[in-house]
Amino acid sequence: MTTHHQADQALAARALSSAEYLAGVLAAAELDVVGQPQKLPELLFPDLDADAVRRVWDLAIIVGYRLRKLTEQPRWDDAALRRLRGALAEAGYVGMAQLTERSLNTLHPADADQHATRDRA
């Protein structure tokens, strides 16, 4: 029997999954508009210094790559997330620390798949 809490969690997960799908479509649409990945930074920020935009963009690509590596892990490394959350909070990045805390308290999609498979067995 599905509880209220389980339904809430399932529907919230579905909403997040839909948002992630839409974010991917949005990213594809942005590229479709500008035509080439190399044009994205400068065309999205035409009023800013092109060199500064390029430096920020290049760093963002590295962060995105690291994010992908972290999310490919079958389980989050809770100890690392706690350490990074603490460092963010200590440095005054309260919002980022709260997001990291949320990740610590949220079931990773790979874990959810494992739970669903186990529950069906």
Short mmCIF file of C-alpha atoms in Angstrom, two decimals:
data_model
loop_
_atom_site.label_atom_id
_atom_site.label_comp_id
_atom_site.label_asym_id
_atom_site.label_seq_id
_atom_site.Cartn_x
_atom_site.Cartn_y
_atom_site.Cartn_z
CA MET A 1 0.00 0.00 0.00
CA THR A 2 1.34 3.42 -0.94
CA THR A 3 1.46 5.92 1.87
CA HIS A 4 0.90 9.64 1.56
CA HIS A 5 4.64 10.17 2.08
CA GLN A 6 5.55 7.65 -0.65
CA ALA A 7 3.13 9.28 -3.10
CA ASP A 8 4.55 12.71 -2.24
CA GLN A 9 8.11 11.50 -2.81
CA ALA A 10 7.22 9.78 -6.08
CA LEU A 11 5.40 12.82 -7.44
CA ALA A 12 8.18 15.17 -6.35
CA ALA A 13 10.73 12.91 -8.05
CA ARG A 14 8.62 12.90 -11.21
CA ALA A 15 8.47 16.72 -11.17
CA LEU A 16 12.25 16.93 -10.78
CA SER A 17 12.78 14.43 -13.56
CA SER A 18 10.51 16.46 -15.84
CA ALA A 19 12.40 19.63 -14.95
CA GLU A 20 15.69 17.92 -15.82
CA TYR A 21 14.24 16.82 -19.16
CA LEU A 22 13.07 20.35 -19.91
CA ALA A 23 16.48 21.75 -18.94
CA GLY A 24 18.08 19.46 -21.53
CA VAL A 25 15.63 20.57 -24.20
CA LEU A 26 16.31 24.20 -23.25
CA ALA A 27 20.07 23.64 -23.60
CA ALA A 28 19.55 22.08 -27.02
CA ALA A 29 17.31 24.98 -28.08
CA GLU A 30 19.96 27.51 -27.05
CA LEU A 31 22.51 25.77 -29.24
CA ASP A 32 20.00 25.50 -32.06
CA VAL A 33 19.48 29.28 -31.95
CA VAL A 34 23.19 30.23 -32.04
CA GLY A 35 24.31 27.41 -34.33
CA GLN A 36 27.71 26.53 -32.81
CA PRO A 37 28.74 25.72 -29.23
CA GLN A 38 31.63 28.19 -29.51
CA LYS A 39 29.15 31.04 -30.00
CA LEU A 40 27.04 30.30 -26.93
CA PRO A 41 28.88 32.40 -24.35
CA GLU A 42 29.34 35.54 -26.37
CA LEU A 43 25.88 35.48 -27.92
CA LEU A 44 24.15 34.85 -24.61
CA PHE A 45 26.04 37.74 -22.99
CA PRO A 46 26.56 40.23 -25.85
CA ASP A 47 26.93 43.28 -23.57
CA LEU A 48 29.82 41.85 -21.55
CA ASP A 49 33.52 41.66 -22.34
CA ALA A 50 33.96 38.63 -24.62
CA ASP A 51 37.26 37.56 -22.98
CA ALA A 52 35.75 37.65 -19.48
CA VAL A 53 32.72 35.69 -20.65
CA ARG A 54 35.01 33.10 -22.27
CA ARG A 55 37.04 32.64 -19.06
CA VAL A 56 33.88 32.13 -16.98
CA TRP A 57 32.40 29.82 -19.61
CA ASP A 58 35.53 27.68 -19.77
CA LEU A 59 35.50 27.26 -15.99
CA ALA A 60 31.79 26.39 -16.07
CA ILE A 61 32.52 23.61 -18.55
CA ILE A 62 35.07 22.12 -16.15
CA VAL A 63 32.55 22.33 -13.29
CA GLY A 64 29.91 20.67 -15.47
CA TYR A 65 32.28 17.85 -16.34
CA ARG A 66 33.08 17.30 -12.66
CA LEU A 67 29.36 17.33 -11.86
CA ARG A 68 28.76 14.61 -14.42
CA LYS A 69 31.50 12.47 -12.89
CA LEU A 70 29.97 12.91 -9.43
CA THR A 71 26.47 12.00 -10.59
CA GLU A 72 27.68 8.89 -12.42
CA GLN A 73 28.62 7.31 -9.11
CA PRO A 74 26.04 4.73 -8.03
CA ARG A 75 25.90 6.43 -4.61
CA TRP A 76 26.79 9.87 -3.44
CA ASP A 77 29.89 10.06 -1.30
CA ASP A 78 28.17 11.38 1.84
CA ALA A 79 31.44 12.13 3.62
CA ALA A 80 32.67 14.30 0.74
CA LEU A 81 29.32 16.10 0.48
CA ARG A 82 29.34 16.78 4.23
CA ARG A 83 32.89 18.12 4.02
CA LEU A 84 32.05 20.36 1.07
CA ARG A 85 28.78 21.48 2.71
CA GLY A 86 30.72 22.47 5.82
CA ALA A 87 33.29 24.38 3.80
CA LEU A 88 30.55 26.25 1.94
CA ALA A 89 28.72 27.14 5.16
CA GLU A 90 31.92 28.23 6.88
CA ALA A 91 32.76 30.48 3.94
CA GLY A 92 29.32 32.11 4.15
CA TYR A 93 27.80 30.40 1.12
CA VAL A 94 24.62 29.52 3.00
CA GLY A 95 22.44 28.88 -0.04
CA MET A 96 24.96 26.54 -1.63
CA ALA A 97 25.45 24.76 1.70
CA GLN A 98 21.68 24.28 1.98
CA LEU A 99 21.54 22.80 -1.52
CA THR A 100 24.34 20.40 -0.61
CA GLU A 101 22.47 19.50 2.58
CA ARG A 102 19.40 18.81 0.46
CA SER A 103 21.41 16.42 -1.69
CA LEU A 104 22.57 14.62 1.44
CA ASN A 105 18.93 14.18 2.47
CA THR A 106 17.62 13.21 -0.96
CA LEU A 107 17.58 9.72 -2.39
CA HIS A 108 19.92 9.51 -5.39
CA PRO A 109 18.11 8.34 -8.58
CA ALA A 110 20.30 5.22 -8.81
CA ASP A 111 19.40 4.36 -5.22
CA ALA A 112 15.71 4.87 -5.99
CA ASP A 113 15.99 2.40 -8.88
CA GLN A 114 17.62 -0.15 -6.56
CA HIS A 115 14.87 0.32 -3.95
CA ALA A 116 12.14 -0.05 -6.59
CA THR A 117 13.69 -3.27 -7.91
CA ARG A 118 14.08 -4.67 -4.38
CA ASP A 119 10.50 -3.68 -3.46
CA ARG A 120 9.10 -5.50 -6.50
CA ALA A 121 11.01 -8.69 -5.69
#
